[in-house]
Each structure stands twice: as structure tokens, then as C-alpha cells.
PDB file of C-alpha atoms in Angstrom:
ATOM      1  CA  MET A1313      -0.004  -0.020  -0.025  1.00  0.00           C
ATOM      2  CA  ALA A1314       1.258   3.386  -0.957  1.00  0.00           C
ATOM      3  CA  ILE A1315       2.141   5.799   1.832  1.00  0.00           C
ATOM      4  CA  ASN A1316       0.197   9.055   1.912  1.00  0.00           C
ATOM      5  CA  LEU A1317       2.968  11.626   2.904  1.00  0.00           C
ATOM      6  CA  GLN A1318       2.463  14.686   5.073  1.00  0.00           C
ATOM      7  CA  LYS A1319       4.525  17.870   4.537  1.00  0.00           C
ATOM      8  CA  GLY A1320       8.074  17.309   5.709  1.00  0.00           C
ATOM      9  CA  GLN A1321       7.726  13.478   5.987  1.00  0.00           C
ATOM     10  CA  THR A1322      10.323  11.231   4.376  1.00  0.00           C
ATOM     11  CA  ILE A1323      10.256   7.614   3.065  1.00  0.00           C
ATOM     12  CA  ASN A1324      12.849   5.298   1.764  1.00  0.00           C
ATOM     13  CA  LEU A1325      12.071   4.669  -1.870  1.00  0.00           C
ATOM     14  CA  ARG A1326      13.895   1.304  -2.060  1.00  0.00           C
ATOM     15  CA  LYS A1327      12.727  -0.413   1.286  1.00  0.00           C
ATOM     16  CA  ASN A1328       9.621  -1.002   3.187  1.00  0.00           C
ATOM     17  CA  ASP A1329       9.313  -0.643   7.031  1.00  0.00           C
ATOM     18  CA  ARG A1330      11.054  -4.009   7.443  1.00  0.00           C
ATOM     19  CA  GLY A1331      14.048  -2.911   5.381  1.00  0.00           C
ATOM     20  CA  GLU A1332      13.019  -5.221   2.490  1.00  0.00           C
ATOM     21  CA  SER A1333      13.635  -4.106  -1.145  1.00  0.00           C
ATOM     22  CA  ILE A1334      10.184  -4.145  -2.643  1.00  0.00           C
ATOM     23  CA  TYR A1335      10.319  -1.415  -5.271  1.00  0.00           C
ATOM     24  CA  ASP A1336      11.869  -1.541  -8.807  1.00  0.00           C
ATOM     25  CA  LEU A1337      13.726   1.742  -9.073  1.00  0.00           C
ATOM     26  CA  SER A1338      15.079   1.073 -12.648  1.00  0.00           C
ATOM     27  CA  LYS A1339      12.544   3.605 -13.608  1.00  0.00           C
ATOM     28  CA  VAL A1340      10.524   5.800 -11.257  1.00  0.00           C
ATOM     29  CA  THR A1341       7.627   7.988 -12.522  1.00  0.00           C
ATOM     30  CA  ILE A1342       6.964  11.279 -10.614  1.00  0.00           C
ATOM     31  CA  GLY A1343       3.450  12.051 -11.511  1.00  0.00           C
ATOM     32  CA  LEU A1344       1.746  15.516 -11.060  1.00  0.00           C
ATOM     33  CA  GLY A1345      -2.038  15.915 -11.087  1.00  0.00           C
ATOM     34  CA  TRP A1346      -4.546  18.671 -10.590  1.00  0.00           C
ATOM     35  CA  ASP A1347      -8.141  19.786 -11.234  1.00  0.00           C
ATOM     36  CA  VAL A1348      -9.246  23.369 -11.726  1.00  0.00           C
ATOM     37  CA  ARG A1349     -12.018  24.314  -9.124  1.00  0.00           C
ATOM     38  CA  LYS A1350     -15.445  24.956 -10.716  1.00  0.00           C
ATOM     39  CA  GLN A1351     -16.625  28.563 -10.493  1.00  0.00           C
ATOM     40  CA  GLY A1352     -19.020  29.354  -7.598  1.00  0.00           C
ATOM     41  CA  GLY A1353     -22.175  31.192  -7.528  1.00  0.00           C
ATOM     42  CA  PHE A1354     -25.688  30.462  -8.933  1.00  0.00           C
ATOM     43  CA  PHE A1355     -24.665  30.128 -12.621  1.00  0.00           C
ATOM     44  CA  GLY A1356     -21.640  28.150 -11.691  1.00  0.00           C
ATOM     45  CA  LYS A1357     -23.685  25.588  -9.957  1.00  0.00           C
ATOM     46  CA  ILE A1358     -26.269  25.367 -12.783  1.00  0.00           C
ATOM     47  CA  PHE A1359     -23.756  25.151 -15.753  1.00  0.00           C
ATOM     48  CA  GLY A1360     -20.819  23.631 -13.877  1.00  0.00           C
ATOM     49  CA  LYS A1361     -18.701  26.337 -15.554  1.00  0.00           C
ATOM     50  CA  GLU A1362     -14.910  25.758 -15.325  1.00  0.00           C
ATOM     51  CA  ALA A1363     -12.521  28.569 -14.523  1.00  0.00           C
ATOM     52  CA  ALA A1364     -10.017  29.587 -17.212  1.00  0.00           C
ATOM     53  CA  GLU A1365      -7.588  26.852 -18.173  1.00  0.00           C
ATOM     54  CA  TYR A1366      -4.718  26.434 -15.731  1.00  0.00           C
ATOM     55  CA  ASP A1367      -1.286  25.329 -17.210  1.00  0.00           C
ATOM     56  CA  LEU A1368       0.732  23.746 -14.459  1.00  0.00           C
ATOM     57  CA  ASP A1369       4.313  22.647 -15.327  1.00  0.00           C
ATOM     58  CA  ALA A1370       6.333  20.045 -13.729  1.00  0.00           C
ATOM     59  CA  ILE A1371      10.072  20.837 -13.410  1.00  0.00           C
ATOM     60  CA  ALA A1372      13.077  18.947 -12.072  1.00  0.00           C
ATOM     61  CA  PHE A1373      16.395  20.326 -10.729  1.00  0.00           C
ATOM     62  CA  LEU A1374      19.323  17.992 -10.652  1.00  0.00           C
ATOM     63  CA  LEU A1375      21.636  18.791  -7.758  1.00  0.00           C
ATOM     64  CA  ASP A1376      25.125  17.927  -6.636  1.00  0.00           C
ATOM     65  CA  ALA A1377      26.472  17.158  -3.251  1.00  0.00           C
ATOM     66  CA  ASN A1378      26.494  20.792  -2.374  1.00  0.00           C
ATOM     67  CA  GLY A1379      22.762  21.151  -3.207  1.00  0.00           C
ATOM     68  CA  LYS A1380      23.523  23.164  -6.347  1.00  0.00           C
ATOM     69  CA  VAL A1381      22.522  23.012 -10.028  1.00  0.00           C
ATOM     70  CA  VAL A1382      26.083  22.932 -11.560  1.00  0.00           C
ATOM     71  CA  ASN A1383      25.010  22.948 -15.227  1.00  0.00           C
ATOM     72  CA  LYS A1384      22.118  25.281 -16.007  1.00  0.00           C
ATOM     73  CA  GLY A1385      22.665  24.619 -19.633  1.00  0.00           C
ATOM     74  CA  LYS A1386      22.623  26.920 -22.547  1.00  0.00           C
ATOM     75  CA  SER A1387      20.702  30.033 -22.491  1.00  0.00           C
ATOM     76  CA  ILE A1388      18.588  32.008 -25.161  1.00  0.00           C
ATOM     77  CA  THR A1389      18.038  35.660 -24.401  1.00  0.00           C
ATOM     78  CA  SER A1390      15.809  38.282 -26.006  1.00  0.00           C
ATOM     79  CA  ASN A1391      15.981  41.984 -25.293  1.00  0.00           C
ATOM     80  CA  GLY A1392      18.304  41.170 -22.539  1.00  0.00           C
ATOM     81  CA  ARG A1393      15.954  38.826 -20.708  1.00  0.00           C
ATOM     82  CA  GLN A1394      16.625  35.076 -20.398  1.00  0.00           C
ATOM     83  CA  ILE A1395      13.815  33.246 -22.117  1.00  0.00           C
ATOM     84  CA  ARG A1396      15.103  29.624 -22.315  1.00  0.00           C
ATOM     85  CA  LEU A1397      17.499  27.119 -20.718  1.00  0.00           C
ATOM     86  CA  TYR A1398      18.159  23.902 -22.428  1.00  0.00           C
ATOM     87  CA  GLN A1399      20.588  20.944 -22.313  1.00  0.00           C
ATOM     88  CA  GLY A1400      21.390  21.368 -18.637  1.00  0.00           C
ATOM     89  CA  ASP A1401      20.411  19.978 -15.327  1.00  0.00           C
ATOM     90  CA  VAL A1402      16.982  21.619 -15.447  1.00  0.00           C
ATOM     91  CA  VAL A1403      14.234  19.469 -16.983  1.00  0.00           C
ATOM     92  CA  TYR A1404      11.118  21.356 -17.964  1.00  0.00           C
ATOM     93  CA  PHE A1405       8.697  22.074 -20.946  1.00  0.00           C
ATOM     94  CA  ASN A1406      11.481  23.785 -23.069  1.00  0.00           C
ATOM     95  CA  SER A1407      14.097  21.166 -22.318  1.00  0.00           C
ATOM     96  CA  MET A1408      12.215  17.932 -21.780  1.00  0.00           C
ATOM     97  CA  GLN A1409      15.187  15.441 -21.658  1.00  0.00           C
ATOM     98  CA  HIS A1410      18.185  15.536 -19.496  1.00  0.00           C
ATOM     99  CA  PRO A1411      21.419  15.169 -21.432  1.00  0.00           C
ATOM    100  CA  SER A1412      22.144  11.791 -19.553  1.00  0.00           C
ATOM    101  CA  GLY A1413      18.916  10.361 -21.047  1.00  0.00           C
ATOM    102  CA  HIS A1414      17.943   9.093 -17.528  1.00  0.00           C
ATOM    103  CA  VAL A1415      15.411  11.920 -16.674  1.00  0.00           C
ATOM    104  CA  TRP A1416      12.720  13.242 -18.948  1.00  0.00           C
ATOM    105  CA  LEU A1417       9.354  14.952 -19.041  1.00  0.00           C
ATOM    106  CA  THR A1418       6.727  12.949 -20.899  1.00  0.00           C
ATOM    107  CA  GLY A1419       4.700  15.954 -22.110  1.00  0.00           C
ATOM    108  CA  ASP A1420       3.183  19.253 -21.373  1.00  0.00           C
ATOM    109  CA  ASN A1421      -0.478  19.156 -20.309  1.00  0.00           C
ATOM    110  CA  ARG A1422      -1.879  22.646 -20.497  1.00  0.00           C
ATOM    111  CA  THR A1423      -5.198  22.169 -19.048  1.00  0.00           C
ATOM    112  CA  GLY A1424      -5.168  19.624 -16.244  1.00  0.00           C
ATOM    113  CA  ALA A1425      -7.939  17.678 -18.097  1.00  0.00           C
ATOM    114  CA  GLY A1426      -8.379  13.874 -17.627  1.00  0.00           C
ATOM    115  CA  ASP A1427      -7.912  11.489 -14.659  1.00  0.00           C
ATOM    116  CA  GLY A1428      -4.761  10.544 -13.064  1.00  0.00           C
ATOM    117  CA  ASP A1429      -1.446  12.152 -13.678  1.00  0.00           C
ATOM    118  CA  ASP A1430      -1.485  15.277 -15.848  1.00  0.00           C
ATOM    119  CA  GLU A1431       2.285  15.411 -16.250  1.00  0.00           C
ATOM    120  CA  GLN A1432       4.993  13.001 -15.509  1.00  0.00           C
ATOM    121  CA  ILE A1433       8.733  13.200 -14.971  1.00  0.00           C
ATOM    122  CA  ILE A1434      10.470   9.830 -15.484  1.00  0.00           C
ATOM    123  CA  VAL A1435      13.682   9.160 -13.602  1.00  0.00           C
ATOM    124  CA  LYS A1436      16.043   6.110 -13.955  1.00  0.00           C
ATOM    125  CA  LEU A1437      17.359   6.509 -10.349  1.00  0.00           C
ATOM    126  CA  ASP A1438      19.708   3.509 -10.373  1.00  0.00           C
ATOM    127  CA  GLN A1439      21.441   4.701 -13.607  1.00  0.00           C
ATOM    128  CA  LEU A1440      21.855   8.342 -12.569  1.00  0.00           C
ATOM    129  CA  ASP A1441      25.594   9.362 -12.155  1.00  0.00           C
ATOM    130  CA  GLU A1442      26.738   9.588  -8.579  1.00  0.00           C
ATOM    131  CA  LYS A1443      27.429  13.376  -9.049  1.00  0.00           C
ATOM    132  CA  TYR A1444      23.762  13.909  -8.890  1.00  0.00           C
ATOM    133  CA  GLN A1445      22.854  13.659  -5.115  1.00  0.00           C
ATOM    134  CA  LYS A1446      19.342  15.153  -5.114  1.00  0.00           C
ATOM    135  CA  ILE A1447      16.440  15.861  -7.550  1.00  0.00           C
ATOM    136  CA  VAL A1448      14.143  18.672  -6.508  1.00  0.00           C
ATOM    137  CA  PHE A1449      10.574  18.654  -8.108  1.00  0.00           C
ATOM    138  CA  ILE A1450       8.914  22.015  -8.706  1.00  0.00           C
ATOM    139  CA  VAL A1451       5.514  22.899 -10.053  1.00  0.00           C
ATOM    140  CA  SER A1452       4.547  26.382 -11.377  1.00  0.00           C
ATOM    141  CA  ILE A1453       1.503  27.882 -13.001  1.00  0.00           C
ATOM    142  CA  TYR A1454       2.475  29.142 -16.342  1.00  0.00           C
ATOM    143  CA  GLN A1455       1.632  32.915 -16.545  1.00  0.00           C
ATOM    144  CA  GLY A1456      -0.187  32.563 -13.218  1.00  0.00           C
ATOM    145  CA  THR A1457       0.348  36.198 -12.180  1.00  0.00           C
ATOM    146  CA  LYS A1458      -0.655  37.578 -15.525  1.00  0.00           C
ATOM    147  CA  ASN A1459      -3.808  35.512 -15.414  1.00  0.00           C
ATOM    148  CA  ASN A1460      -4.502  36.144 -11.726  1.00  0.00           C
ATOM    149  CA  GLN A1461      -4.281  32.351 -11.006  1.00  0.00           C
ATOM    150  CA  HIS A1462      -2.866  30.767  -7.848  1.00  0.00           C
ATOM    151  CA  PHE A1463      -2.857  27.417  -6.162  1.00  0.00           C
ATOM    152  CA  GLY A1464      -5.738  28.196  -3.817  1.00  0.00           C
ATOM    153  CA  MET A1465      -7.961  28.000  -6.940  1.00  0.00           C
ATOM    154  CA  ILE A1466      -6.862  24.407  -7.710  1.00  0.00           C
ATOM    155  CA  GLU A1467      -8.186  21.208  -6.312  1.00  0.00           C
ATOM    156  CA  ASN A1468      -6.882  17.628  -5.978  1.00  0.00           C
ATOM    157  CA  ALA A1469      -3.265  18.772  -6.586  1.00  0.00           C
ATOM    158  CA  PHE A1470      -0.871  15.875  -5.890  1.00  0.00           C
ATOM    159  CA  ILE A1471       2.558  14.431  -6.491  1.00  0.00           C
ATOM    160  CA  ARG A1472       3.256  10.800  -6.398  1.00  0.00           C
ATOM    161  CA  ALA A1473       6.051   8.248  -6.987  1.00  0.00           C
ATOM    162  CA  ILE A1474       5.447   5.069  -9.040  1.00  0.00           C
ATOM    163  CA  ASP A1475       8.151   2.326  -9.526  1.00  0.00           C
ATOM    164  CA  ALA A1476       9.035   0.621 -12.787  1.00  0.00           C
ATOM    165  CA  LYS A1477       6.320  -1.969 -12.245  1.00  0.00           C
ATOM    166  CA  GLY A1478       3.522   0.592 -11.829  1.00  0.00           C
ATOM    167  CA  LYS A1479       3.390   0.242  -8.031  1.00  0.00           C
ATOM    168  CA  GLU A1480       2.561   3.482  -6.381  1.00  0.00           C
ATOM    169  CA  ILE A1481       5.247   4.033  -3.706  1.00  0.00           C
ATOM    170  CA  THR A1482       3.953   7.257  -2.111  1.00  0.00           C
ATOM    171  CA  LYS A1483       1.589  10.221  -2.651  1.00  0.00           C
ATOM    172  CA  PHE A1484       1.567  13.734  -1.318  1.00  0.00           C
ATOM    173  CA  SER A1485      -1.567  15.836  -1.558  1.00  0.00           C
ATOM    174  CA  LEU A1486      -1.883  19.629  -1.240  1.00  0.00           C
ATOM    175  CA  SER A1487      -5.733  19.922  -1.426  1.00  0.00           C
ATOM    176  CA  GLY A1488      -7.425  22.284   0.949  1.00  0.00           C
ATOM    177  CA  ASP A1489      -4.270  24.041   2.086  1.00  0.00           C
ATOM    178  CA  ALA A1490      -5.148  27.596   2.744  1.00  0.00           C
ATOM    179  CA  SER A1491      -1.352  28.612   2.632  1.00  0.00           C
ATOM    180  CA  MET A1492      -1.487  28.052  -1.132  1.00  0.00           C
ATOM    181  CA  ASN A1493      -3.663  31.122  -1.731  1.00  0.00           C
ATOM    182  CA  GLY A1494      -1.743  33.678  -3.795  1.00  0.00           C
ATOM    183  CA  LYS A1495       1.060  31.220  -4.630  1.00  0.00           C
ATOM    184  CA  CYS A1496       1.853  30.337  -8.137  1.00  0.00           C
ATOM    185  CA  SER A1497       5.051  28.066  -7.742  1.00  0.00           C
ATOM    186  CA  MET A1498       5.914  25.309  -5.184  1.00  0.00           C
ATOM    187  CA  VAL A1499       8.813  23.125  -4.290  1.00  0.00           C
ATOM    188  CA  PHE A1500       6.732  19.899  -4.233  1.00  0.00           C
ATOM    189  CA  ALA A1501       9.104  17.172  -3.118  1.00  0.00           C
ATOM    190  CA  GLU A1502      12.690  15.861  -3.507  1.00  0.00           C
ATOM    191  CA  ALA A1503      14.419  12.577  -4.025  1.00  0.00           C
ATOM    192  CA  TYR A1504      17.868  12.157  -2.588  1.00  0.00           C
ATOM    193  CA  ARG A1505      20.624   9.738  -1.863  1.00  0.00           C
ATOM    194  CA  HIS A1506      21.282   8.561   1.695  1.00  0.00           C
ATOM    195  CA  ASN A1507      23.633   5.687   2.546  1.00  0.00           C
ATOM    196  CA  GLY A1508      23.220   3.971  -0.733  1.00  0.00           C
ATOM    197  CA  ASP A1509      19.431   4.350  -1.022  1.00  0.00           C
ATOM    198  CA  TRP A1510      17.036   6.837  -2.405  1.00  0.00           C
ATOM    199  CA  LYS A1511      14.607   8.681  -0.175  1.00  0.00           C
ATOM    200  CA  PHE A1512      11.635  10.827  -1.029  1.00  0.00           C
ATOM    201  CA  ARG A1513      10.580  13.938   1.121  1.00  0.00           C
ATOM    202  CA  ALA A1514       7.464  15.851   0.744  1.00  0.00           C
ATOM    203  CA  ILE A1515       8.151  19.634   1.024  1.00  0.00           C
ATOM    204  CA  GLY A1516       5.159  21.685  -0.179  1.00  0.00           C
ATOM    205  CA  GLU A1517       7.102  25.000  -0.080  1.00  0.00           C
ATOM    206  CA  PRO A1518       5.012  27.740  -1.763  1.00  0.00           C
ATOM    207  CA  HIS A1519       6.230  30.769  -3.619  1.00  0.00           C
ATOM    208  CA  THR A1520       4.513  33.748  -5.116  1.00  0.00           C
ATOM    209  CA  THR A1521       6.441  33.858  -8.348  1.00  0.00           C
ATOM    210  CA  ASP A1522       5.235  31.960 -11.433  1.00  0.00           C
ATOM    211  CA  ASN A1523       8.640  31.610 -12.894  1.00  0.00           C
ATOM    212  CA  PHE A1524      10.686  28.595 -11.807  1.00  0.00           C
ATOM    213  CA  VAL A1525      13.946  30.501 -12.752  1.00  0.00           C
ATOM    214  CA  ASP A1526      13.426  32.689  -9.525  1.00  0.00           C
ATOM    215  CA  ILE A1527      13.392  29.471  -7.547  1.00  0.00           C
ATOM    216  CA  LEU A1528      16.454  28.161  -9.487  1.00  0.00           C
ATOM    217  CA  LYS A1529      18.596  31.023  -8.066  1.00  0.00           C
ATOM    218  CA  LYS A1530      18.449  29.384  -4.574  1.00  0.00           C
ATOM    219  CA  TYR A1531      20.074  26.328  -6.035  1.00  0.00           C
ATOM    220  CA  SER A1532      22.711  28.248  -8.104  1.00  0.00           C
TER     221      SER A1532
END
């Protein structure tokens, strides 16, 4: 049975409570899901009208032993503003596969429509170079500030880890958290090496910015 994590809680991805290796970490899927809250009021109840589409993006930072993103990749700028990073240790919608080939984003869901995971980041933990000691998973609302959107308007937001055989290892839910009001980005969770194993920690640290590059500065 998968463990429903609370904020700050940590589990060992490889072993159960008895120290047994029960998960296949040759490939781990980090799944992100969300639903947009229906508009309230009389007409909202009658027509079940949905709010404007929300585009949540799953992002991964690969960190070294010092907790830093060493290779931020190549940068494209326009009018003096950085508009794209690629081929570095940041995996996101404009750079969907890590140069190692062991971490990749499966796609960019721009609405949250459908059941289950809306976006997935795949990680081959057992093949990842030792220089990578931690992977931080971020979620941001694309143009959330411009569109007056924030996490307080979203329901059923979760992140989960699934092993190579499809077994759900753990799940972390942020539904009904009032601290998400006005927040457009979040450090959701992290996977990190510890004594030869991989552990997974639920973080749930909100940020007002809708640009993950602002969060990346903390890890640079």
C-alpha cells in the first residue's frame, strides 16, 4: 500500500518498514495531477462552468552534493531577458530530456484535463551518475500572475512516485491548504541519496513567483 505523505515526511524509496527491497527503481515516475476548481455562484452551480484553463508545469532540478545545479545549460536571451534554458540539469517544458537520457518529461499538459497524472517526469534513479545527489521537483502555474491564477484555486493537486512495475510508492496531496492562496509556484518534493538508498521527502514550499527560474537562483 502506498504511503500518503504529510508535509516534511520522508520515506525510503527502496525499502519498506522491514528494510526489504520491494520497489523496482530502474525507472521511477513522478506524477503530477490537478483539477481546476469549478466557478462558484448560482450560474456556476447550474452550468458547472470551469474557470479559465490552468497550465501547471512539472520541473526537475538535478543537484550535486552541495545542493547546487552545476550545469544550468545553454541560454537564449531576447531584449536582455533570459527566455530559455536547455541541455542542462533543469528538466522542463522547453528542455524535456536531461542530457544523460535518464530523466525526462513525458509531455506538457496545459489544462489539467483527464484523470490521473497530468504531467510526468521519468527518472532512472539506479542509472543516474553519482554526481547527482538530489532531484528537486517544482510545479509552477504558467503565467499565473498575468492570469490572476494561484494554487488556492486548484483542487486535487498531488505528486506521487511510482516504480517501474507501476506500483505507487507514495503520494503527497496539497488539497485544501489555505497557505497556497496567492502562490503560483511550489517546491513539491525531492528525491535524494542517503547511505546508498534513495529517499523521497514531501516539501510543499510555496512561492509567489510563477517563474521557476526565480526558485532556481536558490540552487545556483
